[in-house]
Each structure stands twice: as structure tokens, then as C-alpha cells.
Short mmCIF file of C-alpha atoms in Angstrom, two decimals:
data_model
loop_
_atom_site.label_atom_id
_atom_site.label_comp_id
_atom_site.label_asym_id
_atom_site.label_seq_id
_atom_site.Cartn_x
_atom_site.Cartn_y
_atom_site.Cartn_z
CA MET A 1115 -56.69 -23.76 41.76
CA ALA A 1116 -54.37 -24.23 44.76
CA GLU A 1117 -50.75 -23.37 43.99
CA GLU A 1118 -47.62 -24.32 45.88
CA SER A 1119 -43.84 -24.68 45.17
CA ARG A 1120 -41.57 -27.60 45.84
CA ALA A 1121 -37.95 -28.43 44.98
CA PHE A 1122 -37.41 -30.02 41.55
CA GLY A 1123 -34.20 -32.09 41.48
CA SER A 1124 -30.81 -30.88 42.38
CA TRP A 1125 -28.15 -29.10 40.25
CA ARG A 1126 -24.58 -28.19 40.74
CA LEU A 1127 -22.67 -26.11 38.10
CA ARG A 1128 -18.98 -26.70 38.27
CA GLY A 1129 -15.72 -25.74 36.49
CA GLY A 1130 -14.72 -22.69 34.48
CA ARG A 1131 -16.92 -19.70 35.12
CA TYR A 1132 -18.77 -21.47 37.97
CA GLU A 1133 -15.82 -21.53 40.26
CA ASP A 1134 -16.34 -17.84 40.88
CA PRO A 1135 -19.21 -16.58 43.10
CA GLY A 1136 -22.54 -15.83 41.36
CA LEU A 1137 -24.27 -17.14 38.23
CA PRO A 1138 -23.26 -15.75 34.84
CA VAL A 1139 -26.27 -14.19 33.25
CA GLU A 1140 -25.59 -15.70 29.79
CA VAL A 1141 -26.38 -19.13 31.10
CA LEU A 1142 -29.83 -18.37 32.31
CA ALA A 1143 -31.21 -19.75 28.98
CA GLU A 1144 -30.07 -23.22 30.13
CA PHE A 1145 -32.85 -23.26 32.70
CA ALA A 1146 -35.46 -22.58 29.98
CA ARG A 1147 -34.00 -25.30 27.82
CA TYR A 1148 -34.10 -27.77 30.74
CA GLU A 1149 -37.74 -26.84 31.34
CA ARG A 1150 -38.58 -27.58 27.65
CA LEU A 1151 -36.69 -30.79 27.85
CA ILE A 1152 -38.66 -31.99 30.87
CA VAL A 1153 -41.89 -31.20 29.02
CA ASP A 1154 -40.82 -33.00 25.96
CA VAL A 1155 -39.83 -36.05 27.79
CA ALA A 1156 -43.03 -36.03 29.81
CA ARG A 1157 -45.06 -35.67 26.66
CA GLY A 1158 -43.26 -38.69 25.24
CA LEU A 1159 -43.86 -40.80 28.40
CA TYR A 1160 -47.55 -39.77 28.31
CA LYS A 1161 -47.93 -40.92 24.70
CA GLN A 1162 -46.11 -44.25 25.49
CA ARG A 1163 -48.53 -44.80 28.30
CA HIS A 1164 -51.64 -43.83 26.31
CA ALA A 1165 -50.99 -45.35 22.93
CA SER A 1166 -54.67 -44.80 21.95
CA ARG A 1167 -54.39 -40.98 22.28
CA GLN A 1168 -52.70 -38.89 19.61
CA ARG A 1169 -52.34 -35.82 21.73
CA VAL A 1170 -51.54 -34.97 25.34
CA PRO A 1171 -54.29 -33.22 27.31
CA ARG A 1172 -54.91 -29.50 26.64
CA GLY A 1173 -52.77 -27.41 29.06
CA PHE A 1174 -50.11 -30.14 29.45
CA ALA A 1175 -47.11 -27.94 28.89
CA SER A 1176 -48.48 -24.98 30.80
CA SER A 1177 -49.06 -27.14 33.89
CA PHE A 1178 -45.30 -27.37 34.37
CA SER A 1179 -43.35 -24.27 35.43
CA LEU A 1180 -39.90 -23.97 36.99
CA ARG A 1181 -38.52 -21.10 39.07
CA LEU A 1182 -35.01 -20.29 40.08
CA SER A 1183 -35.61 -19.56 43.71
CA ASP A 1184 -32.04 -19.38 45.10
CA ILE A 1185 -28.30 -19.56 44.18
CA ARG A 1186 -26.20 -21.23 46.83
CA LEU A 1187 -22.45 -21.26 47.31
CA GLY A 1188 -20.31 -24.29 46.47
CA SER A 1189 -19.32 -23.73 42.84
CA VAL A 1190 -22.72 -22.63 41.76
CA ILE A 1191 -25.81 -24.39 43.12
CA PRO A 1192 -29.08 -23.19 41.61
CA VAL A 1193 -32.26 -24.09 43.46
CA LEU A 1194 -35.06 -24.94 41.11
CA GLU A 1195 -38.64 -25.19 42.29
CA ARG A 1196 -41.64 -26.34 40.47
CA ARG A 1197 -44.82 -24.37 40.77
CA THR A 1198 -47.52 -26.89 41.04
CA VAL A 1199 -51.37 -26.50 40.77
CA ASP A 1200 -54.30 -28.81 41.44
CA THR A 1201 -54.10 -30.95 38.30
CA ASP A 1202 -56.83 -33.50 39.11
CA ALA A 1203 -58.75 -32.39 36.00
CA LEU A 1204 -55.67 -32.84 33.85
CA PHE A 1205 -54.10 -36.17 35.08
CA ASP A 1206 -55.29 -39.34 36.70
CA ASP A 1207 -53.28 -40.87 39.52
CA ARG A 1208 -50.83 -42.74 37.33
CA ASP A 1209 -49.85 -39.59 35.45
CA ALA A 1210 -49.81 -37.12 38.44
CA GLY A 1211 -46.05 -37.40 38.84
CA ILE A 1212 -45.22 -37.48 35.14
CA PHE A 1213 -42.89 -34.43 35.17
CA GLU A 1214 -40.92 -35.77 38.15
CA GLU A 1215 -40.72 -39.13 36.28
CA ALA A 1216 -39.39 -37.24 33.24
CA ARG A 1217 -36.63 -35.72 35.34
CA ILE A 1218 -35.57 -39.18 36.57
CA VAL A 1219 -35.70 -40.50 33.01
CA ILE A 1220 -33.27 -37.87 31.89
CA GLU A 1221 -30.87 -38.54 34.73
CA ASP A 1222 -31.06 -42.21 34.16
CA ALA A 1223 -30.27 -41.71 30.42
CA LEU A 1224 -27.17 -39.71 31.52
CA ARG A 1225 -26.07 -42.48 33.77
CA SER A 1226 -26.59 -45.02 31.00
CA ILE A 1227 -24.36 -42.91 28.62
CA GLN A 1228 -21.73 -42.39 31.34
CA ALA A 1229 -21.68 -46.18 32.00
CA GLY A 1230 -21.04 -46.72 28.22
CA SER A 1231 -24.40 -48.27 27.53
CA GLY A 1232 -25.74 -45.45 25.38
CA ILE A 1233 -29.18 -43.85 25.31
CA PRO A 1234 -31.81 -46.23 26.66
CA ARG A 1235 -34.27 -47.47 24.05
CA THR A 1236 -37.14 -46.39 26.20
CA PHE A 1237 -36.10 -42.72 26.09
CA PRO A 1238 -38.69 -40.77 24.15
CA PRO A 1239 -37.05 -40.43 20.64
CA HIS A 1240 -38.74 -37.13 19.75
CA ALA A 1241 -37.14 -35.51 22.90
CA LEU A 1242 -33.60 -36.28 21.73
CA ARG A 1243 -33.18 -33.02 19.73
CA GLU A 1244 -34.21 -30.91 22.75
CA PHE A 1245 -31.88 -33.06 24.89
CA SER A 1246 -28.99 -32.20 22.57
CA ARG A 1247 -29.78 -28.50 22.76
CA PHE A 1248 -29.66 -28.41 26.59
CA GLY A 1249 -26.27 -27.43 27.80
CA ARG A 1250 -25.06 -25.71 24.56
CA SER A 1251 -23.62 -22.75 26.56
CA LEU A 1252 -21.32 -25.07 28.63
CA ARG A 1253 -17.64 -24.59 27.86
CA ASP A 1254 -15.24 -27.54 27.63
CA ASP A 1255 -14.15 -27.23 31.22
CA GLU A 1256 -17.69 -26.83 32.70
CA PHE A 1257 -20.32 -29.28 33.57
CA ILE A 1258 -23.64 -29.83 35.41
CA GLU A 1259 -23.82 -32.32 38.22
CA PHE A 1260 -27.18 -33.66 38.97
CA GLU A 1261 -28.00 -35.00 42.44
CA SER A 1262 -24.54 -33.90 43.60
CA GLY A 1263 -23.26 -35.61 46.78
CA THR A 1264 -25.59 -38.60 46.51
CA PRO A 1265 -25.04 -42.10 45.13
CA GLU A 1266 -27.29 -41.06 42.18
CA ALA A 1267 -24.95 -38.23 41.11
CA VAL A 1268 -24.42 -37.88 37.39
CA ILE A 1269 -22.55 -35.41 35.12
CA TYR A 1270 -23.61 -33.55 31.97
CA SER A 1271 -20.98 -31.95 29.85
CA GLN A 1272 -20.19 -30.99 26.21
CA SER A 1273 -18.64 -34.39 25.69
CA VAL A 1274 -21.80 -36.02 26.93
CA ARG A 1275 -23.78 -33.80 24.50
CA ARG A 1276 -21.62 -35.08 21.62
CA GLN A 1277 -22.29 -38.62 22.59
CA ILE A 1278 -26.02 -37.90 22.53
CA HIS A 1279 -25.66 -36.47 19.00
CA GLU A 1280 -23.62 -39.39 17.80
CA GLN A 1281 -25.90 -42.03 19.32
CA ALA A 1282 -29.11 -40.29 18.13
CA ARG A 1283 -27.44 -39.81 14.70
CA LEU A 1284 -27.98 -36.12 14.85
CA GLU A 1285 -25.59 -34.62 12.26
CA ARG A 1286 -25.85 -31.05 13.43
CA PHE A 1287 -24.39 -30.02 16.78
CA GLU A 1288 -25.65 -26.69 18.20
CA ILE A 1289 -23.34 -24.76 20.51
CA GLU A 1290 -22.58 -21.29 21.82
CA THR A 1291 -19.01 -20.52 20.96
CA LEU A 1292 -16.53 -17.91 19.78
CA VAL A 1293 -15.89 -18.03 16.01
CA SER A 1294 -13.04 -15.99 14.49
CA GLY A 1295 -12.69 -14.81 10.87
CA GLN A 1296 -13.72 -11.95 8.52
CA ILE A 1297 -17.00 -10.68 7.42
CA VAL A 1298 -17.21 -10.81 3.69
CA GLY A 1299 -20.87 -9.90 3.09
CA VAL A 1300 -23.96 -8.55 4.82
CA SER A 1301 -27.57 -8.45 3.73
CA ALA A 1302 -29.38 -6.39 6.39
CA ASP A 1303 -32.83 -6.93 4.60
CA LYS A 1304 -32.52 -10.71 4.83
CA GLY A 1305 -30.77 -10.76 8.24
CA THR A 1306 -27.85 -12.85 6.81
CA PHE A 1307 -24.08 -12.45 6.34
CA GLU A 1308 -21.14 -14.36 4.92
CA PHE A 1309 -18.19 -15.22 7.13
CA ARG A 1310 -14.75 -16.44 6.22
CA LEU A 1311 -13.44 -18.65 8.96
CA THR A 1312 -9.87 -18.20 10.21
CA ARG A 1313 -9.66 -21.95 10.53
CA GLY A 1314 -9.42 -23.34 6.97
CA GLU A 1315 -10.56 -20.05 5.42
CA ARG A 1316 -13.92 -21.57 4.40
CA VAL A 1317 -16.78 -19.18 3.87
CA VAL A 1318 -19.95 -20.03 5.86
CA SER A 1319 -23.37 -18.38 5.94
CA GLY A 1320 -24.72 -16.73 9.00
CA ARG A 1321 -27.99 -15.27 10.38
CA PHE A 1322 -28.70 -12.65 13.06
CA SER A 1323 -31.91 -11.91 14.88
CA SER A 1324 -31.18 -8.48 16.18
CA ASP A 1325 -31.09 -5.40 13.98
CA ASP A 1326 -28.71 -3.93 16.50
CA ILE A 1327 -25.92 -6.09 15.23
CA VAL A 1328 -26.03 -4.73 11.62
CA ALA A 1329 -23.92 -1.73 12.38
CA ASP A 1330 -21.20 -3.90 13.87
CA LEU A 1331 -21.23 -6.36 11.03
CA LYS A 1332 -20.94 -3.54 8.38
CA GLN A 1333 -18.22 -1.88 10.40
CA TYR A 1334 -16.00 -4.90 10.09
CA LEU A 1335 -17.13 -5.81 6.49
CA ASP A 1336 -14.23 -7.09 4.30
CA ARG A 1337 -14.37 -4.63 1.46
CA SER A 1338 -10.65 -4.75 0.71
CA THR A 1339 -9.88 -8.39 1.46
CA MET A 1340 -7.97 -7.21 4.45
CA ALA A 1341 -10.71 -6.45 7.07
CA PRO A 1342 -9.78 -7.09 10.66
CA THR A 1343 -10.29 -10.61 12.07
CA VAL A 1344 -13.26 -10.51 14.44
CA ALA A 1345 -14.45 -12.84 17.10
CA ILE A 1346 -18.21 -13.52 16.95
CA ASN A 1347 -19.93 -14.92 20.03
CA ALA A 1348 -22.44 -17.00 18.22
CA VAL A 1349 -24.93 -19.80 18.28
CA ALA A 1350 -23.30 -21.95 15.71
CA ILE A 1351 -23.88 -25.43 14.03
CA GLN A 1352 -20.87 -27.78 14.15
CA SER A 1353 -20.30 -31.09 12.43
CA MET A 1354 -19.36 -33.95 14.66
CA ASN A 1355 -15.71 -33.32 13.86
CA GLU A 1356 -16.10 -29.80 15.21
CA ASP A 1357 -16.05 -27.97 11.85
CA ILE A 1358 -18.42 -24.86 11.83
CA ILE A 1359 -21.20 -25.52 9.33
CA GLU A 1360 -23.16 -22.26 9.81
CA ILE A 1361 -23.82 -19.52 12.26
CA GLN A 1362 -27.38 -19.50 13.46
CA ASP A 1363 -27.35 -16.20 15.42
CA VAL A 1364 -24.92 -13.51 16.57
CA LEU A 1365 -24.84 -12.58 20.24
CA SER A 1366 -21.94 -10.11 20.06
CA ILE A 1367 -19.03 -9.16 17.84
CA GLU A 1368 -15.69 -7.48 18.49
CA PRO A 1369 -12.30 -7.20 16.77
CA VAL A 1370 -9.67 -9.59 17.86
CA LEU A 1371 -6.64 -7.37 17.44
CA PRO A 1372 -6.48 -3.86 18.86
CA SER A 1373 -7.45 -1.36 16.21
CA ALA A 1374 -3.95 0.16 15.87
CA TRP A 1375 -2.51 -3.25 15.07
CA SER A 1376 -5.13 -4.21 12.39
CA GLU A 1377 -5.00 -0.68 10.93
CA ARG A 1378 -1.26 -1.10 10.41
CA LEU A 1379 -1.75 -4.37 8.64
CA ALA A 1380 -4.39 -2.66 6.37
CA GLU A 1381 -1.84 0.01 5.50
CA LEU A 1382 0.71 -2.71 4.45
CA HIS A 1383 -2.10 -4.32 2.32
CA ASP A 1384 -2.57 -1.02 0.49
CA LEU A 1385 1.04 -0.79 -0.60
CA GLN A 1386 1.53 -1.09 -4.33
CA ALA A 1387 4.39 -2.60 -6.19
CA GLY A 1388 7.42 -0.15 -6.14
CA TRP A 1389 6.51 1.38 -2.83
CA LEU A 1390 10.18 1.66 -1.89
CA ASP A 1391 11.74 4.09 -4.40
CA GLY A 1392 10.62 2.05 -7.37
CA ILE A 1393 11.27 -1.33 -5.78
CA GLY A 1394 9.49 -3.26 -3.09
CA GLN A 1395 6.95 -5.97 -3.70
CA GLU A 1396 3.26 -6.01 -2.70
CA VAL A 1397 2.52 -7.69 0.62
CA SER A 1398 0.02 -10.44 -0.23
CA ARG A 1399 -3.17 -11.10 1.68
CA LYS A 1400 -1.71 -14.62 2.54
CA VAL A 1401 1.36 -13.05 4.14
CA LEU A 1402 -0.74 -10.56 6.05
CA ARG A 1403 -3.01 -13.31 7.36
CA GLU A 1404 -0.02 -15.26 8.56
CA ALA A 1405 1.35 -12.08 10.20
CA GLU A 1406 -2.11 -11.52 11.91
CA SER A 1407 -2.05 -15.08 13.25
CA LEU A 1408 1.32 -14.33 14.89
CA LEU A 1409 0.04 -10.97 16.25
CA LEU A 1410 -2.96 -12.78 17.78
CA GLU A 1411 -0.59 -15.30 19.50
CA PHE A 1412 1.46 -12.41 20.85
CA LEU A 1413 -1.62 -10.74 22.17
CA ASP A 1414 -2.76 -13.90 23.90
CA GLU A 1415 0.60 -14.33 25.52
CA GLN A 1416 0.65 -10.55 26.50
CA VAL A 1417 3.65 -9.75 24.35
CA GLU A 1418 3.89 -5.97 23.89
CA ARG A 1419 3.09 -4.51 20.56
CA PRO A 1420 5.94 -4.61 18.03
CA TYR A 1421 6.83 -2.13 15.42
CA ILE A 1422 5.42 -3.48 12.13
CA TYR A 1423 7.17 -2.94 8.82
CA PRO A 1424 6.92 -4.29 5.17
CA THR A 1425 9.93 -5.94 3.66
CA GLU A 1426 11.38 -5.33 0.27
CA ASP A 1427 10.48 -8.90 -0.86
CA GLY A 1428 6.78 -8.78 0.17
CA GLY A 1429 7.20 -9.91 3.80
CA VAL A 1430 6.25 -8.44 7.13
CA GLN A 1431 8.69 -7.71 9.92
CA PHE A 1432 8.00 -7.22 13.60
CA GLU A 1433 10.69 -5.42 15.73
CA TRP A 1434 11.23 -4.95 19.48
CA PRO A 1435 14.24 -2.67 19.94
CA TYR A 1436 15.73 -2.11 23.41
CA SER A 1437 18.86 -0.44 24.76
CA ALA A 1438 20.45 -3.86 25.58
CA GLY A 1439 19.43 -5.55 22.27
CA GLU A 1440 16.62 -6.21 19.83
CA VAL A 1441 14.36 -8.99 18.63
CA THR A 1442 12.98 -9.24 15.09
CA VAL A 1443 10.57 -11.66 13.49
CA THR A 1444 10.09 -11.70 9.69
CA VAL A 1445 7.18 -13.40 8.02
CA THR A 1446 8.44 -14.28 4.52
CA PRO A 1447 6.37 -14.95 1.40
CA GLY A 1448 7.54 -18.56 1.50
CA GLU A 1449 5.63 -19.59 4.59
CA LYS A 1450 8.78 -19.31 6.79
CA VAL A 1451 9.33 -17.11 9.76
CA GLU A 1452 12.82 -15.92 10.47
CA ALA A 1453 13.46 -15.05 14.14
CA TYR A 1454 16.48 -13.05 15.19
CA ALA A 1455 17.75 -11.82 18.57
CA PHE A 1456 20.87 -9.55 19.03
CA SER A 1457 22.59 -8.38 22.13
CA LYS A 1458 24.18 -4.93 22.00
CA GLU A 1459 26.37 -5.65 24.92
CA ASP A 1460 28.33 -8.61 23.68
CA ASP A 1461 27.35 -8.83 20.01
CA ARG A 1462 25.77 -12.22 20.62
CA GLU A 1463 23.27 -13.34 18.04
CA ARG A 1464 20.62 -15.97 17.92
CA GLU A 1465 18.73 -17.00 14.72
CA LYS A 1466 16.07 -19.59 13.93
CA VAL A 1467 13.78 -20.39 11.15
CA PHE A 1468 10.16 -21.67 11.79
CA HIS A 1469 7.22 -22.62 9.71
CA TRP A 1470 4.65 -19.80 10.17
CA ARG A 1471 2.23 -22.33 11.83
CA GLN A 1472 4.69 -22.90 14.75
CA LEU A 1473 3.04 -20.01 16.60
CA SER A 1474 3.85 -21.04 20.12
CA GLU A 1475 7.48 -21.75 19.31
CA ILE A 1476 7.94 -18.38 17.65
CA THR A 1477 6.20 -16.66 20.54
CA GLU A 1478 8.53 -18.47 23.03
CA PHE A 1479 11.55 -17.22 21.05
CA VAL A 1480 10.28 -13.60 21.22
CA ILE A 1481 9.41 -13.74 24.86
CA GLY A 1482 12.87 -15.09 25.70
CA GLY A 1483 14.53 -12.31 23.80
CA ILE A 1484 12.36 -9.58 25.28
CA SER A 1485 12.91 -10.83 28.85
CA GLU A 1486 16.70 -10.58 28.20
CA TYR A 1487 16.85 -7.18 26.41
CA ALA A 1488 13.90 -5.20 27.85
CA ASP A 1489 14.84 -2.19 29.99
#
């Protein structure tokens, strides 16, 4: 059969990672999802048009194939081409352009959603689930613009995906995202694990498809209730209010805190009552998790590592000593954080009490003190 290639629509990837040259390799799967979406919509159109037939012709899906033939500058502009063959034996004249028609139907649906009119009733309903899977690797500041630079331009983003889910009444929202928490159980034989979420401390179930991930999961397994918090790059299922329901697959895993920081917290967790000459209370897991949350905030804001000590009453204290002064932050057992800054030059003191969840305010206090007293 004769074979040729021709352009198939127009994409432009913008925002976030796409403002840098090149195409991130982790998003290549989106092109495969788009190809499946086109086939699903085309299949629905064919069945609408041929109500007397229960199936599409043999070879229907395999007759459509996309190739990424080029990547042009201007954010990221991928050039998609369709490999076409002589399909006279497969389609009659009215169906010859059905895949191109499917592309237009998808873009028209996006325009309808963007205009506030929702998903058109004529959109093939069985293709809605594949429609909702497309774009799952997009981050909140990224989007795909179809037919960019033309009057027909339309945008696809995570917010649009959520609208599709809501309007199609799909309760499960699939997304590629970072999920933080602790691994509390691993079953290598079943390819499953249990994960305690940092947000809300709920335990959700997870699965993994690669055996290579088992060693990493076991390395960070929470055997002592004080395993390090890890960030899992995962394919996850969210509810419509953005709560994680389950983890479908693990793409990668790494500790959130540097090992020296998390190991120090583990040492504090192992302290028994009376650790200070017969006095000194145990540091609870709750206090340690609050301290860890603060350390994560410090790390994000590039605050240098503090000295980390237990307090006699079961708290955790961070210290930044300098020649001109010092800054201390104490996480107390009562959900309060006591921040203190002292100038050695003029004996000036500053004190403030926060709730432990006021992470940004506490960090701002620390940064201000460090900038004043650091050598």
C-alpha cells in the first residue's frame, strides 16, 4: 500500500518546563495518549454514523499512526505527522477523513468547555475517559495550545481536565504528581505498598510496576514510626477536591530531607525517658513530624542546616549560632513554636510565638535573624 506523511494539527506547549529549549522526555507519553484519544473519538464517530454495525472495521486503530517529526522553537512546538496508507479497502468516501474529523471534534469540545458551554452532547461518551487521561503530566503552570496563532486557537490545561471530569461525572482524576509521606508497608510479591501521606496523615494504598523500585521502597520503609519523609513521583488518583485516593504506579522515589537531617531526627526519636541524667521526656512522633515540616520549609527556602537538639520537656530545638548573635526555634509539645533571636553586640532580643503550621512566618523570622547575625 502507498504510504505518505502529512501534518496532523498544530500543538504548542507553553509555561513551566516548556519555556526552556527542548522537550522534557517525561512528557513523551502525552503523544501516545493523544493518539489513543484520536482513535477512541474516531471509533465513536464511526459507530454514530453506522448505527447498524456493532464493530469498526478490522484494522481501524492500526490504520492511524502519529510520528513526532520535529521540535521547533517558540516555547515548545512539536510537529506531529500522520502516516497514511491507501485505505480504500477500509473506508468509503464519507469515512476517509474520520481521524482528521476526530481531531476537530476534540478541539471543538475544548472550545465549548472554554466558552462555558460544557462538553458537547455529540462528543462520543466512551472516549471521555481517554480524554481525561490526556494531559495528566501537565503541571499547573503548563498548557497545550492547539492551532496556536490562529482564530481557532484553544487551550488544554489541568483546570480544563478537571472540568472534563466534573462534567463527565468521573469521580477519579488521574495525574502525574509528587506525593510526600512515609512508606509504612511493602509487599514485593503483590507489587503493592502502603503510604502515609504528609497531608492529613491518611494511609493510602499504592502499586508499582517495576521491580527496580522495590529496593528504594524497602530502604525508606517506616519500621520505627520515624522513617524519613520521601517524595514519590507517581501516577496517582485524586478526588475532585484534590485528595490523593491511591497511587497507581511509582516512577521514582527520593528522600525529601538530606540524610544527615533525617538521621538526626531518627536519633531524637530513639531517645528514651530520662535521657538527660535521669530526666528528659521522650520526643513524640507528633513533635518530630512538626519539626520535620519546619526543616522542609527551611530547605525549600535555602536556609542553612541548623544544629538540632532535644529539649528537656520533649520538644525539638533548632539553633543557628554566629559571632554577632544567634537564632533559635523550639518546637514544643503543645503545637507551639517559640522563635528567639539575640544580638551579642547590643544584647537586643526578639521573641515570638507561632503555631507550628505557620511555616512561612517562622521561616521569615529565621531568615531575618540569620541575615543580621551571619558572618
